[in-house]
XYZ file of C-alpha atoms in Angstrom:
576
model
C 0.000 0.000 0.000
C 1.251 3.456 -0.938
C 2.102 6.082 1.628
C -0.146 9.158 1.759
C 0.864 12.738 0.999
C -1.751 15.408 1.653
C -2.093 19.103 2.480
C -4.106 18.551 5.692
C -4.195 15.321 7.712
C -6.976 15.021 10.307
C -7.167 12.461 13.105
C -10.849 11.814 13.788
C -13.951 11.779 11.618
C -16.420 13.078 14.201
C -18.060 16.522 14.003
C -14.730 18.307 14.557
C -12.869 16.545 11.769
C -15.772 16.549 9.321
C -16.615 20.237 9.934
C -13.013 21.297 9.425
C -12.605 19.125 6.342
C -15.879 20.240 4.756
C -15.100 23.950 5.172
C -11.591 23.567 3.795
C -12.933 21.859 0.673
C -15.755 24.382 0.305
C -13.463 27.408 0.265
C -10.309 25.784 -1.200
C -11.431 22.845 -3.344
C -7.893 22.469 -4.711
C -6.576 21.652 -1.221
C -6.102 17.947 -0.432
C -7.678 16.955 2.897
C -7.434 13.464 4.378
C -9.442 12.229 7.394
C -8.447 9.138 9.402
C -11.206 7.600 11.531
C -10.424 4.525 13.615
C -14.042 3.317 13.744
C -16.605 2.351 11.132
C -19.549 4.734 10.923
C -22.297 4.668 12.040
C -21.228 4.285 15.650
C -22.749 5.332 18.987
C -21.520 8.449 20.747
C -22.738 10.463 23.706
C -23.359 14.211 23.435
C -26.651 14.651 21.607
C -28.113 17.955 22.788
C -27.157 20.995 20.712
C -27.209 24.792 21.067
C -28.422 27.307 18.440
C -24.986 28.428 17.098
C -24.489 25.041 15.424
C -27.240 25.660 12.863
C -25.348 28.490 11.161
C -22.236 26.297 10.867
C -24.219 23.414 9.338
C -25.727 25.889 6.894
C -22.286 27.246 5.986
C -20.972 23.712 5.495
C -23.832 23.054 3.075
C -25.370 20.134 4.977
C -28.249 21.788 6.838
C -30.790 20.182 4.505
C -29.257 16.738 4.982
C -29.334 17.055 8.771
C -32.910 18.360 8.629
C -33.961 15.416 6.483
C -33.019 13.095 9.375
C -36.004 14.592 11.251
C -34.240 14.973 14.587
C -36.383 16.561 17.330
C -36.248 20.343 17.416
C -34.891 21.543 20.760
C -37.074 24.388 22.037
C -35.158 24.638 25.298
C -34.947 22.730 28.572
C -36.948 22.052 31.717
C -34.938 22.104 34.944
C -35.240 21.005 38.506
C -32.250 23.024 39.622
C -31.622 25.594 42.298
C -32.683 25.912 45.915
C -36.086 24.204 45.622
C -37.836 21.403 43.737
C -39.963 23.629 41.499
C -39.631 22.950 37.774
C -38.740 25.859 35.487
C -38.239 26.234 31.751
C -35.605 27.908 29.641
C -36.689 28.530 26.048
C -34.408 29.669 23.225
C -37.232 31.873 21.922
C -40.601 32.954 23.330
C -43.066 30.084 22.840
C -45.378 32.242 20.718
C -42.533 32.732 18.201
C -42.373 29.004 17.572
C -44.925 27.740 15.085
C -45.348 24.364 13.448
C -43.423 23.871 10.246
C -42.901 21.250 7.605
C -39.808 19.095 7.943
C -37.277 19.391 6.496
C -37.255 23.175 6.905
C -34.934 25.914 5.727
C -32.399 27.616 7.963
C -34.375 30.806 8.420
C -36.756 32.583 10.770
C -37.336 30.921 14.138
C -35.387 27.812 13.059
C -32.168 29.874 13.050
C -32.672 30.551 16.764
C -33.394 26.960 17.816
C -31.347 23.773 18.057
C -31.626 20.011 17.529
C -31.345 16.850 19.591
C -29.392 14.450 17.404
C -28.740 10.744 17.355
C -24.980 10.873 17.048
C -24.628 7.652 15.063
C -26.806 9.202 12.340
C -25.647 12.812 12.705
C -21.920 12.079 12.625
C -22.275 9.858 9.567
C -24.182 12.591 7.703
C -21.379 15.060 8.402
C -18.557 12.671 7.490
C -20.275 11.621 4.255
C -20.791 15.293 3.406
C -17.082 15.993 3.895
C -16.322 13.041 1.652
C -18.738 14.253 -1.030
C -17.003 17.646 -1.003
C -13.711 15.921 -1.789
C -12.133 14.918 1.522
C -10.292 11.588 1.325
C -11.916 9.668 4.197
C -10.334 6.516 5.633
C -12.610 4.711 8.098
C -11.394 1.832 10.265
C -7.935 3.361 9.930
C -6.016 3.907 13.119
C -3.220 6.443 13.551
C -0.803 4.355 15.601
C 1.932 6.947 16.054
C 2.451 10.686 15.733
C 6.070 11.333 14.774
C 7.756 14.435 16.195
C 10.470 16.752 14.978
C 10.924 19.077 17.937
C 7.624 20.925 18.321
C 6.533 20.053 14.784
C 4.693 16.957 13.630
C 6.876 14.954 11.237
C 4.116 12.597 10.085
C 1.700 9.875 11.101
C 2.168 6.136 11.129
C -1.013 4.160 10.437
C -1.941 0.837 11.938
C -1.524 -0.850 8.552
C 2.091 0.314 8.245
C 1.610 3.283 5.916
C 3.006 6.711 6.663
C 1.244 10.046 6.204
C 2.985 13.309 5.300
C 1.148 16.629 5.382
C 1.670 20.390 5.549
C -0.783 20.706 8.463
C -1.879 18.138 11.055
C -5.136 18.245 13.032
C -6.057 16.515 16.269
C -9.835 15.974 16.197
C -9.591 12.700 18.119
C -11.777 13.876 21.014
C -10.764 13.504 24.650
C -8.201 10.857 23.599
C -6.062 13.724 22.297
C -3.748 11.477 20.293
C -1.686 14.262 18.743
C -1.919 16.400 21.886
C -0.394 13.640 23.988
C 2.285 12.852 21.430
C 3.379 16.496 21.368
C 3.639 16.562 25.150
C 0.917 19.157 25.655
C -0.188 19.283 29.287
C -3.806 19.776 30.349
C -5.270 21.766 33.199
C -8.519 21.122 35.044
C -9.615 24.602 36.214
C -12.546 23.312 38.256
C -13.256 21.331 41.404
C -15.924 19.296 39.639
C -14.837 15.756 38.864
C -17.894 13.871 37.691
C -18.650 10.655 35.897
C -21.465 10.098 33.411
C -23.468 6.869 33.157
C -25.989 6.601 30.331
C -28.091 4.346 28.159
C -30.502 4.566 25.233
C -34.159 3.711 25.665
C -36.834 2.697 23.180
C -40.409 4.015 23.360
C -39.994 6.416 26.275
C -42.642 9.128 26.338
C -41.637 12.703 25.560
C -42.147 15.072 28.456
C -43.714 17.675 26.170
C -44.338 18.123 22.445
C -44.628 21.225 20.289
C -46.151 20.591 16.862
C -45.059 16.933 16.968
C -41.262 17.341 16.508
C -40.459 20.111 18.999
C -39.606 19.358 22.628
C -37.528 20.372 25.633
C -34.833 18.266 27.227
C -35.084 17.527 30.943
C -32.328 18.262 33.483
C -33.355 16.893 36.860
C -31.269 17.496 39.976
C -30.954 14.843 42.672
C -29.161 15.026 45.984
C -26.136 13.215 44.594
C -26.115 14.380 40.955
C -28.454 15.051 38.032
C -30.196 13.232 35.184
C -30.516 14.213 31.531
C -33.458 13.103 29.377
C -32.988 13.825 25.643
C -35.450 12.517 23.003
C -33.486 11.674 19.827
C -36.341 10.573 17.594
C -39.847 9.127 17.569
C -38.829 6.085 19.657
C -35.262 6.638 20.920
C -34.195 8.611 24.004
C -30.834 9.229 25.673
C -30.992 9.160 29.490
C -27.891 9.741 31.585
C -26.751 10.300 35.156
C -23.953 12.692 36.127
C -22.548 12.464 39.648
C -19.248 13.128 41.448
C -16.664 10.407 40.886
C -16.104 10.314 44.637
C -19.796 9.604 45.247
C -19.718 6.639 42.862
C -16.536 5.346 44.492
C -18.137 5.374 47.953
C -21.741 4.381 47.149
C -21.113 0.631 47.051
C -23.062 0.152 43.810
C -21.988 -0.889 40.327
C -22.532 1.601 37.506
C -25.671 -0.285 36.405
C -27.029 -0.440 39.935
C -26.408 3.256 40.555
C -27.969 4.203 37.207
C -31.125 2.149 37.776
C -31.482 3.373 41.355
C -31.021 7.037 40.316
C -33.737 6.780 37.658
C -36.094 5.248 40.198
C -35.531 8.256 42.496
C -36.693 10.778 39.866
C -40.504 10.631 39.495
C -40.629 12.565 36.210
C -38.160 10.185 34.584
C -39.814 7.116 36.121
C -43.141 8.174 34.633
C -41.695 8.689 31.145
C -39.887 5.331 30.992
C -42.671 3.246 32.536
C -43.356 1.466 29.218
C -39.881 1.910 27.723
C -37.105 -0.621 27.173
C -33.403 0.130 27.768
C -30.631 -1.145 25.562
C -28.488 -3.874 27.061
C -25.704 -2.509 29.262
C -24.965 1.056 30.385
C -22.037 3.130 29.157
C -19.756 5.287 31.311
C -17.101 7.966 30.978
C -15.275 10.360 33.237
C -16.799 13.738 32.689
C -14.690 16.440 34.243
C -13.662 19.631 32.536
C -10.159 20.280 31.237
C -8.270 22.553 28.882
C -5.038 21.994 26.957
C -2.136 24.318 27.774
C -1.429 24.842 24.050
C -3.741 24.462 21.064
C -1.403 25.214 18.154
C 2.119 24.433 17.036
C 4.300 25.134 14.003
C 2.211 22.829 11.813
C -0.614 21.467 13.988
C -3.925 22.442 15.593
C -6.119 20.946 18.317
C -9.886 21.159 17.730
C -12.949 20.022 19.659
C -12.522 17.925 22.776
C -8.824 17.341 22.137
C -8.440 21.037 23.049
C -10.785 21.041 26.042
C -14.086 19.959 27.511
C -16.731 21.666 29.650
C -19.178 19.870 31.946
C -22.319 18.803 30.010
C -24.782 20.717 32.215
C -24.852 23.444 29.507
C -24.915 21.048 26.514
C -21.968 22.966 25.037
C -19.831 20.060 23.805
C -20.905 19.969 20.160
C -21.026 23.763 19.958
C -17.429 24.071 21.174
C -16.374 21.346 18.722
C -18.085 22.775 15.634
C -16.972 26.330 16.429
C -13.317 25.480 17.020
C -13.227 23.336 13.866
C -14.667 26.199 11.827
C -12.130 28.689 13.166
C -9.268 26.228 12.655
C -10.365 25.811 9.029
C -10.370 29.594 8.530
C -6.924 29.801 10.150
C -5.501 27.172 7.806
C -7.013 28.919 4.773
C -5.432 32.233 5.771
C -2.068 30.634 6.513
C -2.169 29.169 3.011
C -2.927 32.594 1.490
C -0.041 34.144 3.406
C -1.599 37.612 3.560
C -1.873 37.847 7.357
C 0.786 37.345 9.993
C 0.945 33.660 10.899
C 1.642 34.261 14.592
C -1.364 36.627 14.788
C -3.640 34.000 13.214
C -2.439 31.176 15.441
C -2.233 33.273 18.581
C -5.825 34.431 18.277
C -7.088 30.941 17.436
C -5.574 29.656 20.672
C -6.680 32.657 22.726
C -10.281 32.510 21.501
C -10.690 28.758 22.050
C -9.112 28.798 25.514
C -11.215 31.764 26.569
C -14.409 30.154 25.249
C -13.720 26.819 26.934
C -12.784 28.541 30.198
C -15.975 30.573 30.186
C -18.121 27.492 29.679
C -16.258 25.755 32.502
C -16.822 28.767 34.750
C -20.478 28.997 33.835
C -20.911 25.274 34.549
C -19.278 25.806 37.934
C -21.734 28.637 38.528
C -24.671 26.322 37.814
C -23.386 23.701 40.226
C -22.615 26.236 42.939
C -26.147 27.633 42.593
C -27.779 24.268 43.184
C -29.031 23.584 46.687
C -27.281 20.223 46.808
C -23.876 21.567 45.742
C -23.560 24.500 48.159
C -19.994 23.565 49.066
C -18.916 24.923 45.670
C -20.085 28.460 46.347
C -16.754 29.439 47.898
C -15.111 28.416 44.618
C -16.777 31.325 42.802
C -14.231 33.626 44.462
C -11.442 31.727 42.702
C -13.311 31.980 39.386
C -13.598 35.749 39.792
C -9.935 36.008 40.794
C -8.954 34.282 37.535
C -10.738 37.133 35.764
C -8.765 39.733 37.730
C -11.422 40.509 40.356
C -11.139 40.338 44.138
C -14.655 39.451 45.344
C -16.090 37.666 48.356
C -18.169 34.497 47.630
C -21.540 36.267 47.578
C -20.345 39.051 45.278
C -18.463 36.601 43.066
C -21.579 34.446 42.842
C -23.630 37.440 41.710
C -20.906 38.594 39.297
C -21.036 35.241 37.524
C -24.795 35.480 37.243
C -24.870 39.041 35.945
C -22.463 39.062 33.046
C -19.068 37.807 34.185
C -19.065 35.387 31.267
C -20.826 37.336 28.522
C -18.421 37.516 25.571
C -18.628 34.012 24.128
C -18.738 35.224 20.508
C -17.270 38.333 18.882
C -19.825 41.128 18.962
C -22.346 39.182 21.063
C -23.180 39.085 24.763
C -24.268 35.685 26.005
C -23.231 32.088 26.509
C -24.762 28.645 26.196
C -27.780 29.869 24.230
C -28.484 32.556 26.846
C -28.499 36.295 26.200
C -27.548 38.551 29.096
C -31.256 38.942 29.910
C -31.548 35.163 29.959
C -28.523 34.894 32.245
C -30.121 37.389 34.604
C -33.308 35.315 34.533
C -31.318 32.226 35.472
C -29.612 34.193 38.228
C -33.032 35.163 39.576
C -34.005 31.487 39.659
C -30.814 30.697 41.544
C -30.810 33.648 43.962
C -34.538 34.084 44.432
C -34.190 37.809 43.669
C -33.382 39.662 40.467
C -29.947 41.277 40.190
C -30.184 45.006 39.542
C -29.404 46.336 36.068
C -26.657 48.963 36.272
C -28.372 50.886 33.460
C -31.159 51.703 35.931
C -28.775 53.631 38.183
C -27.742 56.286 35.678
C -29.214 58.392 32.909
C -26.201 60.156 31.392
C -23.478 58.099 29.739
C -20.053 58.716 28.235
C -17.592 56.550 26.304
C -14.404 55.912 28.306
C -11.422 54.495 26.388
C -8.762 55.917 28.683
C -5.814 53.576 29.083
C -7.122 51.235 26.398
C -4.798 49.843 23.748
C -6.046 49.572 20.136
C -5.818 45.972 18.900
C -7.233 43.869 16.081
C -9.358 40.759 16.540
C -10.123 38.134 13.886
C -13.564 38.086 12.282
C -14.344 34.777 10.567
C -16.690 35.156 7.599
C -17.164 33.717 4.121
C -13.953 31.693 4.225
C -11.727 34.638 5.158
C -10.371 36.250 8.315
C -10.622 40.019 8.428
C -9.188 42.266 11.102
C -11.759 43.820 13.413
C -10.759 46.915 15.378
C -10.965 46.546 19.150
C -9.705 48.032 22.400
C -8.068 46.141 25.248
C -7.676 47.321 28.811
C -6.465 44.846 31.401
C -8.521 41.659 31.051
C -11.345 43.416 29.156
C -11.702 43.639 25.372
C -14.126 45.850 23.447
C -14.725 44.775 19.815
C -15.769 47.621 17.550
C -18.362 45.550 15.711
C -22.138 45.023 15.598
C -24.010 46.452 18.624
C -20.762 47.575 20.264
C -19.844 49.737 17.274
C -23.366 51.164 17.013
C -23.443 52.086 20.701
C -20.016 53.718 20.537
C -21.334 55.837 17.670
C -24.640 56.711 19.374
C -23.173 57.516 22.800
C -20.493 59.562 21.052
C -23.271 61.767 19.648
C -25.780 61.959 22.522
C -25.385 61.218 26.205
C -28.734 61.116 28.035
C -30.772 57.912 27.925
C -33.846 59.523 26.342
C -31.769 60.760 23.401
C -29.939 57.432 23.167
C -33.267 55.586 22.924
C -34.398 58.047 20.251
C -31.313 57.668 18.040
C -30.572 53.968 18.655
C -33.498 52.425 16.677
C -32.567 54.447 13.584
C -28.947 53.307 13.765
C -30.052 49.700 14.267
C -32.284 49.952 11.186
C -29.248 51.025 9.155
C -27.433 47.935 10.434
C -30.434 45.597 9.984
C -33.514 46.812 8.048
C -35.661 44.274 9.943
C -34.523 45.488 13.368
C -37.394 45.943 15.801
C -38.029 46.264 19.516
C -36.366 42.897 20.149
C -33.174 44.248 18.530
C -33.303 47.375 20.706
C -33.497 45.167 23.815
C -30.432 43.202 22.680
C -28.567 46.468 22.091
C -29.423 47.611 25.632
C -28.061 44.337 26.982
C -24.820 45.096 25.138
C -24.835 48.581 26.687
C -25.195 46.974 30.132
C -22.078 44.877 29.518
C -20.160 47.919 28.255
C -21.142 49.747 31.442
C -20.166 46.810 33.659
C -16.789 46.510 31.908
C -16.059 50.249 32.152
C -16.169 51.084 28.428
C -18.870 53.603 29.183
C -19.376 55.497 32.434
C -22.633 56.689 33.917
C -23.867 59.427 36.175
C -27.280 60.391 37.514
C -28.870 63.715 36.584
C -32.041 64.071 38.715
C -33.595 66.378 36.103
C -33.434 63.803 33.327
C -35.409 60.677 32.400
C -34.237 57.261 33.663
C -34.717 53.843 32.113
C -36.166 50.873 34.012
C -34.786 47.495 32.933
C -36.390 44.558 34.750
C -35.881 40.821 35.093
C -39.400 39.441 35.597
C -39.948 36.367 37.691
C -42.028 34.899 34.877
C -40.552 35.970 31.542
C -40.936 34.760 27.968
C -37.602 32.957 27.985
C -37.368 31.724 31.591
C -40.470 30.915 33.610
C -42.066 28.336 35.883
C -43.045 25.117 34.179
C -46.767 24.633 33.632
C -47.039 21.511 31.471
C -45.538 18.849 33.773
C -46.872 17.440 37.027
C -44.883 18.464 40.099
C -43.406 15.722 42.285
C -41.505 15.976 45.528
C -37.985 14.588 45.338
C -35.819 13.141 48.089
C -32.365 14.723 48.429
C -30.896 11.940 50.536
């Protein structure tokens, strides 16, 4: 068998490898891309619940229609038993009245662009890998990379299990948590969290759905127990993924096998017990360690880490596939620009690493926040002080806890404020559920505002669009970065012209219309959330003029996005 010479060699044919390969072939069809997958697809894999940002990437890859044709359930949001009491509450990606029934498959437009899917990974991953192959990637299934050869900090090639060698210009580790290339290159990992959980799961046939919207829409369930939590994710008309997450130490000391603990945990949750009463589990549970980590380095002279080889965040936020798809997309853009040679290579690589590490860290921190807010994990609350300290803040536990819930994590994507499918308003709604009271909006305290860029250094950030990286102007001061793009740029312009809130609210809608002709009241609210973050981060300052109008931003107890559940029966749950 002949050795293989290729431009890009990718270890792993999962969503990371297939997304990266598909985008490379879309924008540079002349580039040779080879994917090595040790298994034969289809194959089972955990991690089925998605977040809305994935849809845009599938659409860009050109496989949205193929994924839609699989008729996966549409994820409207989630129902939680989480916090300081047993009351169920819902988080919706969009207000329920904005979701209407639609034919499947549907186009990536309207409300569908703001929702997500719950996918059967054996089907989903095969669709993506076949799509990459159809675009021209050379896919080798059942082909194991047995050795990554090193030349200092560069990869010198791969050795395959069948004896062949692989030579490439660029090497990609998309091998998941195994991190085959990462380990071979001696990259250390850090676990910036005190959470060390295990996951135990199985697939069930003919479980009932907790709730249905127009037949194919539903919410996942996240049900807290005294020793962990359970996920319930419908994957299709008859198939459901049900898993238990609990501390590794609890499993070690409980005296039960994984199967015994799993079955006992499901019996303790009345909602889950009701839904699986007539269902049948597959034979044998599956397990994995489930604690968060992040690689110390994500790039080298001729290699990149993408997806879970670069880092992993606890599944409470369902961020795994989003982090994988997003990092693969940005790695593809980085490789395309390195090939063009028009931008500085160290700038491209440095920002790829910085963005991924920051995104992973924020999801880890937000997951820690969720656990610390739960009544059965109160020992983690002190840890929020350490999280804040990592961000350059010296806060006591109560203030750190509130900081995390009121915007300490809200720069997940360039030009946007939010994380995990939550806008800042959504994060404040979650914080109200956790605290029992609504955090105060800083915008309510002032009515005259001024841009403050003193001490800020002008920098450029990468903007990934249409197969190219362009430089976006930004300002950096300490640990804070202000991108001059989208709502941020509009607000800098508006507040540079007028200062009082009444005038700002008069000018802002017109400027938003110039940016987006379809901008309405919802867009104005999102812009005000961005203004809140700018105020919190010190990019604008405020003062109170008692003669002028003030704004009143509120976080209602029962909002459109986050509210008490009304469509499921309440049960009391033991926290023993």
